[in-house]
Amino acid sequence: QMVLGLVEPESSGIGGGAFLLYWSAKERSLRSYDGRESAPAAARADLFLDGTGRPIPFFDAAVGGRSVGVPGVLRMLELAHRRHGSLPWSELFQYAIFAAEEGFAMSPQLHAQLERERFLRDDPAARRVFYKDGKARPVGARVINPDYGATLRIIGMRGADAFYRGEI
């Protein structure tokens, strides 16, 4: 999950949600975990309406903080790990931290997504990681994301609370 959030951030990541299925061969039972995003506590029914009660245009609603839900994936993974995990929590983050700090090759899929994306290149942090001279870095280019690595390091050391209640 942590590596997926690094190399396919458009598909998944710590800022989103997920479902997890866990099969216990010993108990011969399947458990499901719901880690989908949820609406913030302060969300109101008129969040996506203008002053006259009409829906705001899609991109005004979807781009930016207005449409952000509370991510559930880390809390879900922490719960599943507590119940079923065998490795230390912090160890689960090590390869993703390494790949974030040392870099990974830009995939054709990520490159295509970044080229199509209309708004991400306006974000200074995203521009530093994924773009060069206004264009998505080329396929095969080394992508380094030290901020993501540092974020994962903190979550690995302090648990999901570092994400939901801490400096992150």
N, CA and C atoms as an extended XYZ file, in Angstrom:
504
Properties=species:S:1:pos:R:3:atomname:S:1:resname:S:1:resid:I:1 pbc="F F F"
N         0.833       -1.196        0.000 N   GLN     1
C         0.000        0.000        0.000 CA  GLN     1
C         0.871        1.251        0.000 C   GLN     1
N         1.929        1.253        0.777 N   MET     2
C         2.792        2.433        0.853 CA  MET     2
C         3.557        2.642       -0.457 C   MET     2
N         4.013        1.545       -1.057 N   VAL     3
C         4.712        1.650       -2.337 CA  VAL     3
C         3.733        2.049       -3.430 C   VAL     3
N         2.545        1.498       -3.409 N   LEU     4
C         1.535        1.863       -4.400 CA  LEU     4
C         1.259        3.363       -4.344 C   LEU     4
N         1.154        3.910       -3.138 N   GLY     5
C         0.940        5.344       -2.987 CA  GLY     5
C         2.082        6.173       -3.540 C   GLY     5
N         3.258        5.598       -3.606 N   LEU     6
C         4.427        6.278       -4.159 CA  LEU     6
C         4.450        6.203       -5.680 C   LEU     6
N         4.306        5.001       -6.227 N   VAL     7
C         4.511        4.812       -7.661 CA  VAL     7
C         3.246        4.961       -8.496 C   VAL     7
N         2.071        4.844       -7.862 N   GLU     8
C         0.792        5.077       -8.537 CA  GLU     8
C        -0.088        5.950       -7.658 C   GLU     8
N         0.343        7.174       -7.383 N   PRO     9
C        -0.422        8.020       -6.463 CA  PRO     9
C        -1.827        8.337       -6.964 C   PRO     9
N        -2.053        8.197       -8.247 N   GLU    10
C        -3.394        8.437       -8.777 CA  GLU    10
C        -4.342        7.285       -8.448 C   GLU    10
N        -3.793        6.139       -8.071 N   SER    11
C        -4.603        4.961       -7.802 CA  SER    11
C        -4.922        4.774       -6.324 C   SER    11
N        -3.971        5.112       -5.473 N   SER    12
C        -4.150        4.837       -4.059 CA  SER    12
C        -3.102        5.604       -3.273 C   SER    12
N        -3.218        5.546       -1.982 N   GLY    13
C        -2.213        6.192       -1.150 CA  GLY    13
C        -2.730        6.459        0.242 C   GLY    13
N        -1.873        7.019        1.067 N   ILE    14
C        -2.223        7.257        2.461 CA  ILE    14
C        -3.277        8.344        2.610 C   ILE    14
N        -3.490        9.131        1.591 N   GLY    15
C        -4.497       10.180        1.647 CA  GLY    15
C        -5.845        9.738        1.118 C   GLY    15
N        -6.061        8.435        0.993 N   GLY    16
C        -7.308        7.944        0.433 CA  GLY    16
C        -7.896        6.830        1.247 C   GLY    16
N        -8.545        5.928        0.556 N   GLY    17
C        -9.226        4.843        1.229 CA  GLY    17
C        -8.971        3.518        0.539 C   GLY    17
N        -9.417        2.453        1.187 N   ALA    18
C        -9.215        1.114        0.641 CA  ALA    18
C       -10.126        0.144        1.372 C   ALA    18
N       -10.258       -1.025        0.792 N   PHE    19
C       -10.888       -2.158        1.450 CA  PHE    19
C        -9.816       -3.228        1.587 C   PHE    19
N        -9.924       -4.053        2.600 N   LEU    20
C        -8.966       -5.125        2.809 CA  LEU    20
C        -9.742       -6.390        3.148 C   LEU    20
N        -9.367       -7.488        2.512 N   LEU    21
C        -9.932       -8.791        2.834 CA  LEU    21
C        -8.841       -9.627        3.476 C   LEU    21
N        -9.169      -10.266        4.585 N   TYR    22
C        -8.210      -11.109        5.301 CA  TYR    22
C        -8.805      -12.496        5.478 C   TYR    22
N        -8.107      -13.502        4.941 N   TRP    23
C        -8.548      -14.881        5.063 CA  TRP    23
C        -7.735      -15.555        6.156 C   TRP    23
N        -8.427      -16.111        7.143 N   SER    24
C        -7.780      -16.883        8.193 CA  SER    24
C        -7.962      -18.364        7.864 C   SER    24
N        -6.881      -19.012        7.453 N   ALA    25
C        -6.961      -20.436        7.129 CA  ALA    25
C        -7.254      -21.252        8.382 C   ALA    25
N        -6.681      -20.827        9.504 N   LYS    26
C        -6.897      -21.542       10.766 CA  LYS    26
C        -8.374      -21.528       11.158 C   LYS    26
N        -9.019      -20.364       11.056 N   GLU    27
C       -10.431      -20.231       11.430 CA  GLU    27
C       -11.376      -20.505       10.265 C   GLU    27
N       -10.809      -20.613        9.069 N   ARG    28
C       -11.583      -20.777        7.843 CA  ARG    28
C       -12.658      -19.690        7.757 C   ARG    28
N       -12.202      -18.458        7.940 N   SER    29
C       -13.131      -17.326        7.895 CA  SER    29
C       -12.496      -16.158        7.145 C   SER    29
N       -13.370      -15.371        6.550 N   LEU    30
C       -12.957      -14.192        5.801 CA  LEU    30
C       -13.425      -12.956        6.553 C   LEU    30
N       -12.518      -12.032        6.763 N   ARG    31
C       -12.869      -10.765        7.400 CA  ARG    31
C       -12.663       -9.652        6.381 C   ARG    31
N       -13.537       -8.673        6.438 N   SER    32
C       -13.368       -7.510        5.569 CA  SER    32
C       -13.182       -6.274        6.440 C   SER    32
N       -12.354       -5.363        5.932 N   TYR    33
C       -12.078       -4.106        6.615 CA  TYR    33
C       -12.403       -2.968        5.655 C   TYR    33
N       -13.135       -2.004        6.152 N   ASP    34
C       -13.542       -0.853        5.357 CA  ASP    34
C       -12.704        0.347        5.785 C   ASP    34
N       -11.840        0.778        4.908 N   GLY    35
C       -10.995        1.930        5.174 CA  GLY    35
C       -11.266        3.068        4.211 C   GLY    35
N       -12.495        3.166        3.729 N   ARG    36
C       -12.828        4.232        2.787 CA  ARG    36
C       -12.853        5.582        3.489 C   ARG    36
N       -12.751        6.617        2.681 N   GLU    37
C       -12.786        7.976        3.198 CA  GLU    37
C       -14.171        8.253        3.780 C   GLU    37
N       -14.222        9.216        4.685 N   SER    38
C       -15.507        9.656        5.215 CA  SER    38
C       -15.549       11.181        5.195 C   SER    38
N       -16.741       11.704        5.240 N   ALA    39
C       -16.898       13.164        5.223 CA  ALA    39
C       -16.360       13.746        6.522 C   ALA    39
N       -15.736       14.912        6.457 N   PRO    40
C       -15.273       15.570        7.690 CA  PRO    40
C       -16.462       15.875        8.605 C   PRO    40
N       -16.217       15.942        9.896 N   ALA    41
C       -17.285       16.191       10.867 CA  ALA    41
C       -17.999       17.512       10.598 C   ALA    41
N       -17.285       18.487       10.048 N   ALA    42
C       -17.880       19.807        9.807 CA  ALA    42
C       -18.624       19.904        8.478 C   ALA    42
N       -18.659       18.827        7.690 N   ALA    43
C       -19.337       18.874        6.388 CA  ALA    43
C       -20.836       19.091        6.586 C   ALA    43
N       -21.396       19.937        5.744 N   ARG    44
C       -22.833       20.234        5.798 CA  ARG    44
C       -23.469       19.880        4.457 C   ARG    44
N       -24.777       19.752        4.446 N   ALA    45
C       -25.508       19.364        3.240 CA  ALA    45
C       -25.339       20.371        2.106 C   ALA    45
N       -25.045       21.627        2.418 N   ASP    46
C       -24.919       22.659        1.383 CA  ASP    46
C       -23.475       22.901        0.935 C   ASP    46
N       -22.591       21.999        1.264 N   LEU    47
C       -21.160       22.168        0.967 CA  LEU    47
C       -20.889       22.426       -0.513 C   LEU    47
N       -21.651       21.823       -1.390 N   PHE    48
C       -21.406       21.943       -2.825 CA  PHE    48
C       -22.451       22.800       -3.539 C   PHE    48
N       -23.070       23.688       -2.782 N   LEU    49
C       -24.058       24.603       -3.356 CA  LEU    49
C       -23.535       26.032       -3.275 C   LEU    49
N       -23.943       26.845       -4.255 N   ASP    50
C       -23.559       28.260       -4.215 CA  ASP    50
C       -24.535       29.033       -3.318 C   ASP    50
N       -24.387       30.329       -3.267 N   GLY    51
C       -25.224       31.172       -2.419 CA  GLY    51
C       -26.699       31.139       -2.754 C   GLY    51
N       -27.033       30.702       -3.963 N   THR    52
C       -28.445       30.637       -4.365 CA  THR    52
C       -29.031       29.235       -4.205 C   THR    52
N       -28.214       28.290       -3.699 N   GLY    53
C       -28.694       26.925       -3.509 CA  GLY    53
C       -28.504       26.016       -4.698 C   GLY    53
N       -27.800       26.510       -5.729 N   ARG    54
C       -27.541       25.684       -6.919 CA  ARG    54
C       -26.173       25.003       -6.791 C   ARG    54
N       -26.043       23.818       -7.405 N   PRO    55
C       -24.744       23.132       -7.357 CA  PRO    55
C       -23.643       23.987       -8.000 C   PRO    55
N       -22.473       24.012       -7.366 N   ILE    56
C       -21.345       24.733       -7.950 CA  ILE    56
C       -20.774       23.893       -9.091 C   ILE    56
N       -20.065       24.513      -10.046 N   PRO    57
C       -19.486       23.742      -11.156 CA  PRO    57
C       -18.576       22.619      -10.641 C   PRO    57
N       -18.562       21.520      -11.403 N   PHE    58
C       -17.847       20.312      -10.983 CA  PHE    58
C       -16.410       20.595      -10.558 C   PHE    58
N       -15.618       21.250      -11.404 N   PHE    59
C       -14.206       21.444      -11.077 CA  PHE    59
C       -14.023       22.381       -9.885 C   PHE    59
N       -14.927       23.314       -9.670 N   ASP    60
C       -14.859       24.151       -8.472 CA  ASP    60
C       -15.105       23.310       -7.222 C   ASP    60
N       -15.930       22.298       -7.351 N   ALA    61
C       -16.231       21.415       -6.225 CA  ALA    61
C       -15.145       20.364       -6.014 C   ALA    61
N       -14.619       19.820       -7.105 N   ALA    62
C       -13.729       18.661       -7.016 CA  ALA    62
C       -12.266       19.004       -6.787 C   ALA    62
N       -11.808       20.153       -7.254 N   VAL    63
C       -10.395       20.499       -7.139 CA  VAL    63
C       -10.204       21.383       -5.916 C   VAL    63
N        -9.340       20.936       -5.023 N   GLY    64
C        -9.066       21.712       -3.826 CA  GLY    64
C        -9.619       21.043       -2.581 C   GLY    64
N        -9.557       21.743       -1.489 N   GLY    65
C        -9.899       21.180       -0.197 CA  GLY    65
C       -11.364       20.899        0.044 C   GLY    65
N       -12.251       21.523       -0.695 N   ARG    66
C       -13.683       21.355       -0.452 CA  ARG    66
C       -14.117       19.889       -0.565 C   ARG    66
N       -13.544       19.143       -1.483 N   SER    67
C       -14.009       17.777       -1.734 CA  SER    67
C       -13.182       16.710       -1.018 C   SER    67
N       -12.288       17.105       -0.163 N   VAL    68
C       -11.414       16.140        0.493 CA  VAL    68
C       -12.137       15.447        1.639 C   VAL    68
N       -12.114       14.118        1.619 N   GLY    69
C       -12.664       13.331        2.715 CA  GLY    69
C       -11.557       12.985        3.693 C   GLY    69
N       -11.939       12.489        4.861 N   VAL    70
C       -10.967       12.043        5.851 CA  VAL    70
C       -10.461       10.678        5.400 C   VAL    70
N        -9.168       10.544        5.118 N   PRO    71
C        -8.629        9.267        4.645 CA  PRO    71
C        -8.814        8.164        5.678 C   PRO    71
N        -9.102        6.964        5.214 N   GLY    72
C        -9.312        5.856        6.137 CA  GLY    72
C        -8.304        4.741        6.039 C   GLY    72
N        -7.455        4.783        5.021 N   VAL    73
C        -6.598        3.628        4.747 CA  VAL    73
C        -5.605        3.346        5.872 C   VAL    73
N        -4.972        4.340        6.439 N   LEU    74
C        -3.969        4.079        7.479 CA  LEU    74
C        -4.599        3.506        8.744 C   LEU    74
N        -5.742        4.038        9.146 N   ARG    75
C        -6.416        3.519       10.338 CA  ARG    75
C        -6.828        2.070       10.104 C   ARG    75
N        -7.318        1.765        8.889 N   MET    76
C        -7.715        0.403        8.554 CA  MET    76
C        -6.514       -0.540        8.596 C   MET    76
N        -5.409       -0.112        8.000 N   LEU    77
C        -4.224       -0.963        7.982 CA  LEU    77
C        -3.672       -1.183        9.389 C   LEU    77
N        -3.713       -0.150       10.197 N   GLU    78
C        -3.231       -0.283       11.574 CA  GLU    78
C        -4.091       -1.291       12.354 C   GLU    78
N        -5.406       -1.223       12.179 N   LEU    79
C        -6.310       -2.153       12.851 CA  LEU    79
C        -6.051       -3.586       12.377 C   LEU    79
N        -5.959       -3.795       11.065 N   ALA    80
C        -5.702       -5.141       10.532 CA  ALA    80
C        -4.339       -5.647       10.997 C   ALA    80
N        -3.354       -4.776       11.053 N   HIS    81
C        -2.022       -5.174       11.520 CA  HIS    81
C        -2.064       -5.571       12.990 C   HIS    81
N        -2.768       -4.791       13.792 N   ARG    82
C        -2.876       -5.089       15.226 CA  ARG    82
C        -3.512       -6.467       15.431 C   ARG    82
N        -4.501       -6.791       14.618 N   ARG    83
C        -5.208       -8.065       14.779 CA  ARG    83
C        -4.488       -9.251       14.144 C   ARG    83
N        -3.801       -9.015       13.031 N   HIS    84
C        -3.291      -10.146       12.257 CA  HIS    84
C        -1.802      -10.067       11.914 C   HIS    84
N        -1.168       -8.945       12.134 N   GLY    85
C         0.210       -8.767       11.682 CA  GLY    85
C         1.229       -9.532       12.508 C   GLY    85
N         2.361       -9.790       11.888 N   SER    86
C         3.432      -10.486       12.604 CA  SER    86
C         4.731       -9.677       12.618 C   SER    86
N         4.940       -8.836       11.641 N   LEU    87
C         6.139       -7.991       11.611 CA  LEU    87
C         5.884       -6.705       12.394 C   LEU    87
N         6.938       -6.073       12.871 N   PRO    88
C         6.747       -4.772       13.515 CA  PRO    88
C         6.165       -3.771       12.522 C   PRO    88
N         5.267       -2.912       12.976 N   TRP    89
C         4.618       -1.891       12.148 CA  TRP    89
C         5.653       -1.102       11.361 C   TRP    89
N         6.690       -0.634       12.011 N   SER    90
C         7.682        0.219       11.339 CA  SER    90
C         8.387       -0.491       10.195 C   SER    90
N         8.536       -1.799       10.304 N   GLU    91
C         9.209       -2.563        9.251 CA  GLU    91
C         8.405       -2.569        7.951 C   GLU    91
N         7.098       -2.440        8.060 N   LEU    92
C         6.234       -2.470        6.885 CA  LEU    92
C         6.468       -1.267        5.962 C   LEU    92
N         7.077       -0.228        6.474 N   PHE    93
C         7.270        1.014        5.733 CA  PHE    93
C         8.655        1.125        5.082 C   PHE    93
N         9.570        0.238        5.428 N   GLN    94
C        10.969        0.418        5.058 CA  GLN    94
C        11.213        0.464        3.551 C   GLN    94
N        10.640       -0.452        2.790 N   TYR    95
C        10.922       -0.443        1.356 CA  TYR    95
C        10.346        0.801        0.690 C   TYR    95
N         9.163        1.209        1.097 N   ALA    96
C         8.556        2.407        0.506 CA  ALA    96
C         9.387        3.648        0.831 C   ALA    96
N         9.905        3.727        2.045 N   ILE    97
C        10.771        4.856        2.426 CA  ILE    97
C        12.016        4.856        1.551 C   ILE    97
N        12.629        3.691        1.394 N   PHE    98
C        13.821        3.572        0.551 CA  PHE    98
C        13.525        4.018       -0.883 C   PHE    98
N        12.425        3.516       -1.446 N   ALA    99
C        12.082        3.858       -2.831 CA  ALA    99
C        11.770        5.344       -2.974 C   ALA    99
N        11.152        5.936       -1.976 N   ALA   100
C        10.842        7.370       -2.030 CA  ALA   100
C        12.116        8.201       -1.991 C   ALA   100
N        13.053        7.805       -1.158 N   GLU   101
C        14.275        8.596       -0.980 CA  GLU   101
C        15.321        8.342       -2.060 C   GLU   101
N        15.373        7.112       -2.565 N   GLU   102
C        16.365        6.769       -3.584 CA  GLU   102
C        15.823        6.907       -5.001 C   GLU   102
N        14.511        6.851       -5.125 N   GLY   103
C        13.881        7.046       -6.419 CA  GLY   103
C        13.390        5.761       -7.052 C   GLY   103
N        12.492        5.943       -7.997 N   PHE   104
C        11.940        4.839       -8.787 CA  PHE   104
C        11.765        5.354      -10.209 C   PHE   104
N        11.651        4.442      -11.147 N   ALA   105
C        11.508        4.822      -12.556 CA  ALA   105
C        10.063        5.228      -12.860 C   ALA   105
N         9.910        6.363      -13.504 N   MET   106
C         8.587        6.832      -13.932 CA  MET   106
C         7.980        5.798      -14.873 C   MET   106
N         6.806        5.292      -14.522 N   SER   107
C         6.144        4.294      -15.369 CA  SER   107
C         5.394        4.988      -16.501 C   SER   107
N         5.130        4.262      -17.571 N   PRO   108
C         4.308        4.831      -18.650 CA  PRO   108
C         2.921        5.267      -18.147 C   PRO   108
N         2.343        4.490      -17.244 N   GLN   109
C         1.013        4.810      -16.723 CA  GLN   109
C         1.036        6.114      -15.926 C   GLN   109
N         1.986        6.257      -15.019 N   LEU   110
C         2.065        7.477      -14.218 CA  LEU   110
C         2.360        8.678      -15.111 C   LEU   110
N         3.256        8.504      -16.053 N   HIS   111
C         3.580        9.590      -16.990 CA  HIS   111
C         2.317       10.054      -17.730 C   HIS   111
N         1.544        9.105      -18.244 N   ALA   112
C         0.327        9.449      -18.986 CA  ALA   112
C        -0.681       10.163      -18.084 C   ALA   112
N        -0.817        9.689      -16.854 N   GLN   113
C        -1.733       10.342      -15.919 CA  GLN   113
C        -1.307       11.778      -15.633 C   GLN   113
N        -0.027       11.979      -15.425 N   LEU   114
C         0.492       13.322      -15.128 CA  LEU   114
C         0.340       14.259      -16.320 C   LEU   114
N         0.515       13.746      -17.513 N   GLU   115
C         0.355       14.571      -18.709 CA  GLU   115
C        -1.098       15.021      -18.878 C   GLU   115
N        -2.034       14.132      -18.533 N   ARG   116
C        -3.462       14.455      -18.665 CA  ARG   116
C        -3.972       15.345      -17.533 C   ARG   116
N        -3.347       15.271      -16.378 N   GLU   117
C        -3.805       15.987      -15.190 CA  GLU   117
C        -3.726       17.488      -15.414 C   GLU   117
N        -4.825       18.194      -15.187 N   ARG   118
C        -4.896       19.627      -15.482 CA  ARG   118
C        -4.490       20.518      -14.314 C   ARG   118
N        -4.565       20.023      -13.088 N   PHE   119
C        -4.407       20.896      -11.937 CA  PHE   119
C        -3.161       20.618      -11.098 C   PHE   119
N        -2.667       19.393      -11.118 N   LEU   120
C        -1.564       19.002      -10.239 CA  LEU   120
C        -0.293       19.799      -10.496 C   LEU   120
N        -0.030       20.126      -11.729 N   ARG   121
C         1.210       20.845      -12.051 CA  ARG   121
C         1.229       22.259      -11.467 C   ARG   121
N         0.077       22.733      -10.993 N   ASP   122
C         0.016       24.040      -10.337 CA  ASP   122
C         0.464       23.985       -8.881 C   ASP   122
N         0.564       22.789       -8.332 N   ASP   123
C         0.991       22.617       -6.946 CA  ASP   123
C         2.519       22.577       -6.894 C   ASP   123
N         3.166       23.486       -6.144 N   PRO   124
C         4.636       23.549       -6.135 CA  PRO   124
C         5.305       22.245       -5.699 C   PRO   124
N         4.774       21.572       -4.695 N   ALA   125
C         5.398       20.332       -4.229 CA  ALA   125
C         5.296       19.237       -5.294 C   ALA   125
N         4.136       19.109       -5.919 N   ALA   126
C         3.955       18.109       -6.978 CA  ALA   126
C         4.828       18.436       -8.178 C   ALA   126
N         4.939       19.701       -8.490 N   ARG   127
C         5.767       20.124       -9.630 CA  ARG   127
C         7.224       19.716       -9.412 C   ARG   127
N         7.729       19.884       -8.189 N   ARG   128
C         9.124       19.507       -7.892 CA  ARG   128
C         9.364       18.021       -8.102 C   ARG   128
N         8.394       17.195       -7.733 N   VAL   129
C         8.572       15.743       -7.799 CA  VAL   129
C         8.310       15.190       -9.193 C   VAL   129
N         7.219       15.615       -9.821 N   PHE   130
C         6.730       14.931      -11.017 CA  PHE   130
C         6.950       15.654      -12.343 C   PHE   130
N         7.282       16.935      -12.310 N   TYR   131
C         7.352       17.714      -13.544 CA  TYR   131
C         8.719       18.352      -13.718 C   TYR   131
N         9.048       18.590      -14.973 N   LYS   132
C        10.268       19.330      -15.315 CA  LYS   132
C         9.936       20.194      -16.522 C   LYS   132
N        10.212       21.465      -16.403 N   ASP   133
C         9.925       22.420      -17.486 CA  ASP   133
C         8.460       22.366      -17.928 C   ASP   133
N         7.558       22.191      -16.943 N   GLY   134
C         6.126       22.212      -17.231 CA  GLY   134
C         5.546       20.932      -17.796 C   GLY   134
N         6.376       19.927      -18.012 N   LYS   135
C         5.908       18.649      -18.553 CA  LYS   135
C         6.213       17.540      -17.561 C   LYS   135
N         5.405       16.484      -17.625 N   ALA   136
C         5.671       15.322      -16.785 CA  ALA   136
C         7.054       14.782      -17.100 C   ALA   136
N         7.769       14.377      -16.065 N   ARG   137
C         9.084       13.764      -16.295 CA  ARG   137
C         8.902       12.586      -17.252 C   ARG   137
N         9.903       12.305      -18.059 N   PRO   138
C         9.743       11.248      -19.072 CA  PRO   138
C         9.669        9.847      -18.465 C   PRO   138
N         9.103        8.935      -19.218 N   VAL   139
C         9.057        7.531      -18.819 CA  VAL   139
C        10.482        7.070      -18.547 C   VAL   139
N        10.671        6.387      -17.439 N   GLY   140
C        11.987        5.886      -17.062 CA  GLY   140
C        12.800        6.852      -16.216 C   GLY   140
N        12.407        8.120      -16.166 N   ALA   141
C        13.145        9.095      -15.353 CA  ALA   141
C        13.041        8.703      -13.881 C   ALA   141
N        14.067        9.007      -13.140 N   ARG   142
C        14.086        8.716      -11.716 CA  ARG   142
C        13.238        9.746      -10.967 C   ARG   142
N        12.268        9.253      -10.230 N   VAL   143
C        11.379       10.111       -9.444 CA  VAL   143
C        11.749        9.950       -7.976 C   VAL   143
N        12.090       11.047       -7.349 N   ILE   144
C        12.469       11.037       -5.933 CA  ILE   144
C        11.460       11.885       -5.174 C   ILE   144
N        10.946       11.333       -4.081 N   ASN   145
C         9.927       12.024       -3.297 CA  ASN   145
C        10.309       11.964       -1.811 C   ASN   145
N        11.290       12.787       -1.403 N   PRO   146
C        11.762       12.714       -0.017 CA  PRO   146
C        10.707       13.115        1.014 C   PRO   146
N         9.775       13.981        0.652 N   ASP   147
C         8.724       14.358        1.610 CA  ASP   147
C         7.826       13.161        1.933 C   ASP   147
N         7.517       12.369        0.928 N   TYR   148
C         6.713       11.162        1.155 CA  TYR   148
C         7.483       10.184        2.040 C   TYR   148
N         8.770       10.020        1.760 N   GLY   149
C         9.603        9.147        2.592 CA  GLY   149
C         9.627        9.608        4.041 C   GLY   149
N         9.773       10.907        4.266 N   ALA   150
C         9.788       11.443        5.628 CA  ALA   150
C         8.444       11.238        6.316 C   ALA   150
N         7.361       11.395        5.560 N   THR   151
C         6.021       11.181        6.110 CA  THR   151
C         5.852        9.730        6.535 C   THR   151
N         6.271        8.803        5.679 N   LEU   152
C         6.156        7.382        6.012 CA  LEU   152
C         7.033        7.020        7.204 C   LEU   152
N         8.177        7.633        7.314 N   ARG   153
C         9.075        7.374        8.444 CA  ARG   153
C         8.376        7.748        9.764 C   ARG   153
N         7.719        8.892        9.774 N   ILE   154
C         7.006        9.340       10.984 CA  ILE   154
C         5.856        8.392       11.308 C   ILE   154
N         5.069        8.018       10.304 N   ILE   155
C         3.943        7.107       10.533 CA  ILE   155
C         4.443        5.744       10.992 C   ILE   155
N         5.532        5.291       10.413 N   GLY   156
C         6.104        4.013       10.814 CA  GLY   156
C         6.575        4.019       12.263 C   GLY   156
N         7.108        5.129       12.706 N   MET   157
C         7.603        5.225       14.086 CA  MET   157
C         6.476        5.465       15.084 C   MET   157
N         5.498        6.288       14.715 N   ARG   158
C         4.493        6.746       15.688 CA  ARG   158
C         3.107        6.163       15.478 C   ARG   158
N         2.889        5.431       14.397 N   GLY   159
C         1.573        4.858       14.146 CA  GLY   159
C         0.672        5.821       13.397 C   GLY   159
N        -0.529        5.362       13.134 N   ALA   160
C        -1.484        6.145       12.344 CA  ALA   160
C        -1.876        7.450       13.028 C   ALA   160
N        -1.806        7.518       14.345 N   ASP   161
C        -2.133        8.775       15.035 CA  ASP   161
C        -1.257        9.931       14.562 C   ASP   161
N        -0.043        9.637       14.130 N   ALA   162
C         0.837       10.703       13.622 CA  ALA   162
C         0.218       11.360       12.395 C   ALA   162
N        -0.533       10.607       11.634 N   PHE   163
C        -1.201       11.117       10.449 CA  PHE   163
C        -2.491       11.852       10.808 C   PHE   163
N        -3.277       11.251       11.683 N   TYR   164
C        -4.605       11.799       11.982 CA  TYR   164
C        -4.591       12.884       13.047 C   TYR   164
N        -3.624       12.855       13.943 N   ARG   165
C        -3.625       13.804       15.049 CA  ARG   165
C        -2.325       14.588       15.175 C   ARG   165
N        -1.310       14.192       14.459 N   GLY   166
C         0.006       14.795       14.639 CA  GLY   166
C         0.316       15.862       13.612 C   GLY   166
N         1.597       16.101       13.451 N   GLU   167
C         2.078       17.178       12.577 CA  GLU   167
C         1.730       16.974       11.111 C   GLU   167
N         1.540       15.768       10.682 N   ILE   168
C         1.212       15.497        9.283 CA  ILE   168
C        -0.178       15.993        8.991 C   ILE   168
